[in-house]
Amino acid sequence: MAEKIIVTGGAGYIGSHTCVELVKAGYDPVIIDNFSNSEPYIVSRIEELAGQKISLYEGDCADPALLREVLGSSDQIKGVIHFAAFKAVGESSQLPLKYYRNNLLSTIELLEALAENKVSNMVFSSSCTVYGQPDILPVTEETPQKPAESPYGRTKQMCEDIIHDFIKSGAEIKAAALRYFNPIGAHQSGLIGELPRGIPNNLVPYITQTAAGLRDKLTVFGNDYDTPDGTCIRDYIHVVDLARAHVAAINFLNGVGETNFYETINVGTGNGNSVQEVIDTFEKVNDLNLSYEIGPRRPGDVIKTYADVTKSRKLLNWQAEYDLAEALRDSWNWQKKLKK
Ligand code: UDP
């Protein structure tokens, strides 16, 4: 019988791609999602891509009764990938308690439920935001953390600490916190992808919605930074690569002999690309012209960041396969299908 992995937020952007890759790797994902920022139809799309039925528990993963029910449903549950969280950076400054309550409580309840049920493997969805504005590039896992720029970023730092403290206290849990850089792209089928609600905050969904005519034009937030073309630099990673990193992390934790284990691991491509390069590549690979203008800097923006990927290669035996052009082609393919 296939090993079951709980995927909180499994209907979301990264969660949905991870469920598909888990099935491809021989695992059986069990989704917990309250659809607060995802759509139920995505679960049928996952089933279509996976070629099998996927168990779904609709509800909040900060609800201990629900966690008990899911964990009690099978003795084949061997791990959890914890994606479910609020993630809008701007909103988190306006509604900090909403972010602290949701993101911290779900992690705490999940840890307690895992320990009670002797489910030992946990992959936590963290972010390169924990590094803030890094002084040295590429960013390694040892790069000192800076104060987070937003309550959202602080919840990621705090959840990492909560998990680590619990493990240090002796809990029999093996956890990997994956610090993602910038996920973009979509499944090549165009069946699943990112579904931002309202005006997108992130660069690539804003670009694809502009190209689709849903937005007038993209504003580039500043081109007077100390970078080769003056625009900010990020490490953009294809969501399918990122999903595979989660499967690799589950495989890795399965092989860890200790019962009490914690690691942080960067997940990126190792390459930095500027906003201007993203725009130029998007236009070229999709053969279209994007309407954009240069605007003022966005307060709090990190100027330059990209991952040192040595640790993910070594520990997870994983590395990104897709490049920026492929990711931007897949983002546009998904957006075009959405329009119909
Ligand atoms: N960006 C931009 N216009 C937008 C959205 C983002 O120029 O409408 C820039 C932003 O300043 C940053 C990069 O695109 O340099 C990535 O921004 P995003 O919000 O996607 O990711 P994050 O800043 O959280 O890494």
CSV table of N, CA and C in Angstrom, one decimal, residues 118-228:
chain,number,residue,atom,x,y,z
A,118,LYS,N,2.5,9.8,16.4
A,118,LYS,CA,3.8,9.2,16.0
A,118,LYS,C,4.0,9.3,14.5
A,119,VAL,N,3.6,10.4,13.9
A,119,VAL,CA,4.0,10.6,12.5
A,119,VAL,C,5.2,11.5,12.5
A,120,SER,N,6.3,11.0,11.9
A,120,SER,CA,7.5,11.7,12.2
A,120,SER,C,8.0,12.7,11.2
A,121,ASN,N,7.6,12.6,9.9
A,121,ASN,CA,8.2,13.4,8.9
A,121,ASN,C,7.4,14.7,8.6
A,122,MET,N,8.1,15.8,8.6
A,122,MET,CA,7.4,17.1,8.3
A,122,MET,C,8.2,18.0,7.4
A,123,VAL,N,7.6,18.4,6.3
A,123,VAL,CA,8.3,19.4,5.4
A,123,VAL,C,7.5,20.7,5.6
A,124,PHE,N,8.2,21.7,5.9
A,124,PHE,CA,7.6,23.0,6.2
A,124,PHE,C,7.9,24.0,5.0
A,125,SER,N,6.8,24.7,4.7
A,125,SER,CA,6.9,25.6,3.6
A,125,SER,C,7.4,27.0,4.1
A,126,SER,N,8.8,27.2,4.0
A,126,SER,CA,9.3,28.4,4.4
A,126,SER,C,9.7,29.3,3.2
A,127,SER,N,10.4,30.3,3.5
A,127,SER,CA,10.7,31.3,2.4
A,127,SER,C,12.0,32.0,2.5
A,128,CYS,N,12.6,32.4,1.4
A,128,CYS,CA,13.8,33.2,1.5
A,128,CYS,C,13.6,34.5,2.1
A,129,THR,N,12.3,34.9,2.4
A,129,THR,CA,12.0,36.1,3.0
A,129,THR,C,12.7,36.1,4.4
A,130,VAL,N,13.0,34.9,5.0
A,130,VAL,CA,13.6,34.9,6.3
A,130,VAL,C,15.0,35.5,6.3
A,131,TYR,N,15.6,35.7,5.1
A,131,TYR,CA,16.9,36.3,5.1
A,131,TYR,C,16.9,37.8,4.9
A,132,GLY,N,15.7,38.4,4.6
A,132,GLY,CA,15.6,39.8,4.3
A,132,GLY,C,16.6,40.2,3.2
A,133,GLN,N,17.2,41.4,3.4
A,133,GLN,CA,18.2,41.9,2.5
A,133,GLN,C,19.6,41.3,2.7
A,134,PRO,N,20.0,40.2,2.0
A,134,PRO,CA,21.2,39.5,2.4
A,134,PRO,C,22.5,40.4,2.0
A,135,ASP,N,23.5,40.2,2.9
A,135,ASP,CA,24.7,41.0,2.6
A,135,ASP,C,25.6,40.3,1.7
A,136,ILE,N,25.5,38.9,1.6
A,136,ILE,CA,26.4,38.1,0.8
A,136,ILE,C,25.6,37.2,-0.1
A,137,LEU,N,26.0,37.2,-1.4
A,137,LEU,CA,25.3,36.3,-2.4
A,137,LEU,C,26.3,35.3,-2.9
A,138,PRO,N,25.8,34.1,-3.3
A,138,PRO,CA,24.4,33.6,-3.1
A,138,PRO,C,24.2,33.3,-1.6
A,139,VAL,N,22.9,33.2,-1.3
A,139,VAL,CA,22.4,33.1,0.0
A,139,VAL,C,22.5,31.6,0.5
A,140,THR,N,23.3,31.4,1.5
A,140,THR,CA,23.4,30.0,2.0
A,140,THR,C,22.4,29.9,3.2
A,141,GLU,N,22.2,28.7,3.7
A,141,GLU,CA,21.3,28.5,4.9
A,141,GLU,C,21.9,29.1,6.1
A,142,GLU,N,23.2,29.4,6.1
A,142,GLU,CA,23.9,30.0,7.3
A,142,GLU,C,23.9,31.5,7.2
A,143,THR,N,23.4,32.1,6.1
A,143,THR,CA,23.3,33.5,6.0
A,143,THR,C,22.5,34.1,7.2
A,144,PRO,N,23.0,35.0,7.9
A,144,PRO,CA,22.3,35.5,9.1
A,144,PRO,C,20.9,36.1,8.7
A,145,GLN,N,19.9,35.7,9.5
A,145,GLN,CA,18.5,36.3,9.2
A,145,GLN,C,18.5,37.7,9.6
A,146,LYS,N,17.7,38.5,8.8
A,146,LYS,CA,17.5,39.9,9.2
A,146,LYS,C,16.1,40.0,9.7
A,147,PRO,N,15.8,41.1,10.5
A,147,PRO,CA,14.4,41.3,10.9
A,147,PRO,C,13.5,41.2,9.7
A,148,ALA,N,12.4,40.5,9.8
A,148,ALA,CA,11.5,40.3,8.6
A,148,ALA,C,10.9,41.7,8.3
A,149,GLU,N,10.6,41.8,7.0
A,149,GLU,CA,10.0,43.1,6.5
A,149,GLU,C,8.5,43.2,6.7
A,150,SER,N,7.9,42.1,7.1
A,150,SER,CA,6.4,42.1,7.2
A,150,SER,C,6.0,41.0,8.2
A,151,PRO,N,4.8,41.2,8.8
A,151,PRO,CA,4.3,40.1,9.7
A,151,PRO,C,4.3,38.8,9.0
A,152,TYR,N,4.0,38.8,7.7
A,152,TYR,CA,4.0,37.5,7.0
A,152,TYR,C,5.4,36.8,7.1
A,153,GLY,N,6.4,37.6,6.8
A,153,GLY,CA,7.8,37.1,6.8
A,153,GLY,C,8.1,36.6,8.3
A,154,ARG,N,7.6,37.4,9.2
A,154,ARG,CA,7.9,37.1,10.6
A,154,ARG,C,7.2,35.7,11.0
A,155,THR,N,6.0,35.5,10.4
A,155,THR,CA,5.4,34.2,10.7
A,155,THR,C,6.2,33.0,10.2
A,156,LYS,N,6.9,33.2,9.1
A,156,LYS,CA,7.8,32.1,8.5
A,156,LYS,C,9.0,31.9,9.5
A,157,GLN,N,9.6,33.0,9.9
A,157,GLN,CA,10.7,32.9,10.9
A,157,GLN,C,10.2,32.2,12.1
A,158,MET,N,9.1,32.7,12.6
A,158,MET,CA,8.6,32.1,13.9
A,158,MET,C,8.2,30.7,13.8
A,159,CYS,N,7.6,30.3,12.7
A,159,CYS,CA,7.2,28.9,12.5
A,159,CYS,C,8.4,28.0,12.5
A,160,GLU,N,9.5,28.5,11.8
A,160,GLU,CA,10.7,27.7,11.7
A,160,GLU,C,11.2,27.5,13.2
A,161,ASP,N,11.2,28.6,14.0
A,161,ASP,CA,11.7,28.5,15.3
A,161,ASP,C,10.8,27.6,16.2
A,162,ILE,N,9.5,27.6,16.0
A,162,ILE,CA,8.6,26.8,16.8
A,162,ILE,C,8.9,25.3,16.5
A,163,ILE,N,9.0,25.0,15.2
A,163,ILE,CA,9.3,23.6,14.8
A,163,ILE,C,10.7,23.2,15.4
A,164,HIS,N,11.7,24.0,15.2
A,164,HIS,CA,13.0,23.7,15.7
A,164,HIS,C,13.0,23.5,17.3
A,165,ASP,N,12.4,24.4,18.0
A,165,ASP,CA,12.3,24.3,19.4
A,165,ASP,C,11.6,23.0,19.9
A,166,PHE,N,10.5,22.7,19.2
A,166,PHE,CA,9.8,21.5,19.6
A,166,PHE,C,10.7,20.2,19.4
A,167,ILE,N,11.4,20.3,18.3
A,167,ILE,CA,12.3,19.1,18.0
A,167,ILE,C,13.4,19.1,19.0
A,168,LYS,N,14.0,20.3,19.3
A,168,LYS,CA,15.1,20.4,20.4
A,168,LYS,C,14.6,19.9,21.7
A,169,SER,N,13.3,20.0,22.0
A,169,SER,CA,12.7,19.6,23.3
A,169,SER,C,12.6,18.1,23.4
A,170,GLY,N,12.9,17.4,22.3
A,170,GLY,CA,12.9,16.0,22.3
A,170,GLY,C,11.7,15.3,21.5
A,171,ALA,N,10.9,16.1,20.9
A,171,ALA,CA,9.8,15.5,20.1
A,171,ALA,C,10.4,14.6,19.0
A,172,GLU,N,9.7,13.5,18.8
A,172,GLU,CA,10.3,12.6,17.8
A,172,GLU,C,9.7,13.0,16.4
A,173,ILE,N,10.3,14.1,15.9
A,173,ILE,CA,9.9,14.6,14.6
A,173,ILE,C,11.1,14.9,13.8
A,174,LYS,N,11.1,14.6,12.5
A,174,LYS,CA,12.1,14.9,11.6
A,174,LYS,C,11.6,15.9,10.6
A,175,ALA,N,12.2,17.1,10.6
A,175,ALA,CA,11.6,18.2,9.8
A,175,ALA,C,12.6,18.8,8.9
A,176,ALA,N,12.1,19.2,7.7
A,176,ALA,CA,12.9,20.0,6.8
A,176,ALA,C,12.1,21.3,6.5
A,177,ALA,N,12.7,22.4,6.8
A,177,ALA,CA,12.1,23.7,6.4
A,177,ALA,C,12.7,24.1,5.0
A,178,LEU,N,11.8,24.1,4.0
A,178,LEU,CA,12.3,24.5,2.7
A,178,LEU,C,12.1,26.0,2.5
A,179,ARG,N,13.2,26.6,2.2
A,179,ARG,CA,13.2,28.1,2.1
A,179,ARG,C,13.1,28.4,0.6
A,180,TYR,N,11.9,28.6,0.1
A,180,TYR,CA,11.8,28.8,-1.4
A,180,TYR,C,12.2,30.2,-1.8
A,181,PHE,N,12.7,30.3,-3.0
A,181,PHE,CA,12.9,31.6,-3.6
A,181,PHE,C,11.6,31.9,-4.3
A,182,ASN,N,11.6,32.4,-5.6
A,182,ASN,CA,10.4,32.9,-6.1
A,182,ASN,C,9.7,31.9,-7.1
A,183,PRO,N,8.7,31.2,-6.6
A,183,PRO,CA,8.0,30.2,-7.5
A,183,PRO,C,7.2,30.9,-8.6
A,184,ILE,N,7.4,30.4,-9.8
A,184,ILE,CA,6.6,30.9,-11.0
A,184,ILE,C,6.3,29.7,-11.9
A,185,GLY,N,5.6,29.9,-13.0
A,185,GLY,CA,5.3,28.8,-13.9
A,185,GLY,C,4.1,28.1,-13.5
A,186,ALA,N,3.8,27.0,-14.2
A,186,ALA,CA,2.6,26.2,-14.0
A,186,ALA,C,2.8,24.9,-14.6
A,187,HIS,N,1.9,23.9,-14.3
A,187,HIS,CA,2.0,22.6,-14.9
A,187,HIS,C,2.0,22.7,-16.4
A,188,GLN,N,2.8,22.0,-17.1
A,188,GLN,CA,2.8,22.1,-18.6
A,188,GLN,C,1.5,21.8,-19.3
A,189,SER,N,0.6,21.0,-18.6
A,189,SER,CA,-0.7,20.7,-19.2
A,189,SER,C,-1.6,22.0,-19.2
A,190,GLY,N,-1.3,23.0,-18.4
A,190,GLY,CA,-2.1,24.1,-18.3
A,190,GLY,C,-3.4,23.8,-17.4
A,191,LEU,N,-3.4,22.7,-16.7
A,191,LEU,CA,-4.6,22.4,-15.9
A,191,LEU,C,-4.5,22.9,-14.5
A,192,ILE,N,-3.3,23.1,-14.0
A,192,ILE,CA,-3.2,23.7,-12.7
A,192,ILE,C,-2.1,24.8,-12.7
A,193,GLY,N,-2.3,25.8,-11.9
A,193,GLY,CA,-1.3,27.0,-11.9
A,193,GLY,C,-1.7,27.9,-10.7
A,194,GLU,N,-1.2,29.1,-10.8
A,194,GLU,CA,-1.4,30.1,-9.7
A,194,GLU,C,-2.8,30.8,-10.0
A,195,LEU,N,-3.5,30.9,-8.9
A,195,LEU,CA,-4.9,31.6,-9.0
A,195,LEU,C,-4.9,32.8,-8.1
A,196,PRO,N,-4.2,33.9,-8.4
A,196,PRO,CA,-4.3,35.0,-7.4
A,196,PRO,C,-5.7,35.6,-7.4
A,197,ARG,N,-6.1,36.0,-6.1
A,197,ARG,CA,-7.4,36.6,-6.0
A,197,ARG,C,-7.2,38.1,-6.0
A,198,GLY,N,-8.0,38.8,-6.8
A,198,GLY,CA,-7.8,40.3,-6.9
A,198,GLY,C,-6.6,40.7,-7.7
A,199,ILE,N,-6.0,41.8,-7.4
A,199,ILE,CA,-4.9,42.3,-8.1
A,199,ILE,C,-3.6,41.6,-7.6
A,200,PRO,N,-2.9,40.9,-8.5
A,200,PRO,CA,-1.7,40.2,-8.1
A,200,PRO,C,-0.7,41.0,-7.4
A,201,ASN,N,0.0,40.5,-6.4
A,201,ASN,CA,1.1,41.2,-5.8
A,201,ASN,C,2.4,40.8,-6.4
A,202,ASN,N,2.5,39.6,-7.0
A,202,ASN,CA,3.7,39.1,-7.5
A,202,ASN,C,3.9,39.5,-9.0
A,203,LEU,N,5.2,39.5,-9.3
A,203,LEU,CA,5.6,40.0,-10.7
A,203,LEU,C,5.0,39.1,-11.8
A,204,VAL,N,5.2,37.8,-11.8
A,204,VAL,CA,4.8,37.0,-13.0
A,204,VAL,C,3.3,37.0,-13.2
A,205,PRO,N,2.4,36.8,-12.1
A,205,PRO,CA,1.0,36.8,-12.4
A,205,PRO,C,0.6,38.2,-12.9
A,206,TYR,N,1.2,39.3,-12.4
A,206,TYR,CA,0.9,40.6,-12.9
A,206,TYR,C,1.2,40.7,-14.4
A,207,ILE,N,2.4,40.1,-14.8
A,207,ILE,CA,2.8,40.1,-16.2
A,207,ILE,C,1.8,39.4,-17.0
A,208,THR,N,1.4,38.2,-16.6
A,208,THR,CA,0.5,37.3,-17.5
A,208,THR,C,-0.9,38.0,-17.5
A,209,GLN,N,-1.3,38.6,-16.4
A,209,GLN,CA,-2.7,39.2,-16.5
A,209,GLN,C,-2.6,40.5,-17.4
A,210,THR,N,-1.5,41.2,-17.4
A,210,THR,CA,-1.3,42.3,-18.3
A,210,THR,C,-1.4,41.8,-19.8
A,211,ALA,N,-0.6,40.8,-20.0
A,211,ALA,CA,-0.6,40.3,-21.4
A,211,ALA,C,-1.9,39.8,-21.8
A,212,ALA,N,-2.7,39.3,-20.9
A,212,ALA,CA,-4.1,38.8,-21.2
A,212,ALA,C,-5.1,39.9,-21.3
A,213,GLY,N,-4.7,41.2,-21.0
A,213,GLY,CA,-5.6,42.3,-21.1
A,213,GLY,C,-6.4,42.6,-19.9
A,214,LEU,N,-6.1,41.8,-18.8
A,214,LEU,CA,-6.9,42.0,-17.5
A,214,LEU,C,-6.3,43.2,-16.8
A,215,ARG,N,-5.1,43.6,-17.0
A,215,ARG,CA,-4.5,44.8,-16.4
A,215,ARG,C,-4.0,45.7,-17.5
A,216,ASP,N,-4.0,47.0,-17.3
A,216,ASP,CA,-3.5,47.9,-18.3
A,216,ASP,C,-2.0,47.8,-18.6
A,217,LYS,N,-1.3,47.9,-17.6
A,217,LYS,CA,0.2,47.8,-17.8
A,217,LYS,C,0.9,47.4,-16.5
A,218,LEU,N,2.0,46.8,-16.6
A,218,LEU,CA,2.9,46.5,-15.5
A,218,LEU,C,3.7,47.7,-15.1
A,219,THR,N,3.8,47.9,-13.8
A,219,THR,CA,4.7,48.9,-13.3
A,219,THR,C,5.9,48.2,-12.8
A,220,VAL,N,7.1,48.6,-13.3
A,220,VAL,CA,8.3,48.1,-12.8
A,220,VAL,C,8.7,48.9,-11.6
A,221,PHE,N,8.9,48.3,-10.4
A,221,PHE,CA,9.1,49.0,-9.2
A,221,PHE,C,10.6,49.5,-9.1
A,222,GLY,N,11.0,50.4,-9.9
A,222,GLY,CA,12.3,51.0,-9.8
A,222,GLY,C,13.3,50.4,-10.7
A,223,ASN,N,14.1,51.3,-11.4
A,223,ASN,CA,15.2,50.8,-12.3
A,223,ASN,C,16.5,51.6,-12.0
A,224,ASP,N,16.5,52.1,-10.7
A,224,ASP,CA,17.7,52.8,-10.3
A,224,ASP,C,18.5,52.1,-9.2
A,225,TYR,N,18.3,50.8,-9.1
A,225,TYR,CA,19.1,50.1,-8.1
A,225,TYR,C,20.5,49.8,-8.5
A,226,ASP,N,21.3,49.4,-7.6
A,226,ASP,CA,22.7,49.0,-7.9
A,226,ASP,C,22.8,47.6,-8.4
A,227,THR,N,22.2,47.4,-9.6
A,227,THR,CA,22.3,46.1,-10.3
A,227,THR,C,22.6,46.4,-11.8
A,228,PRO,N,23.0,45.4,-12.5
A,228,PRO,CA,23.4,45.7,-13.9
A,228,PRO,C,22.4,46.5,-14.7
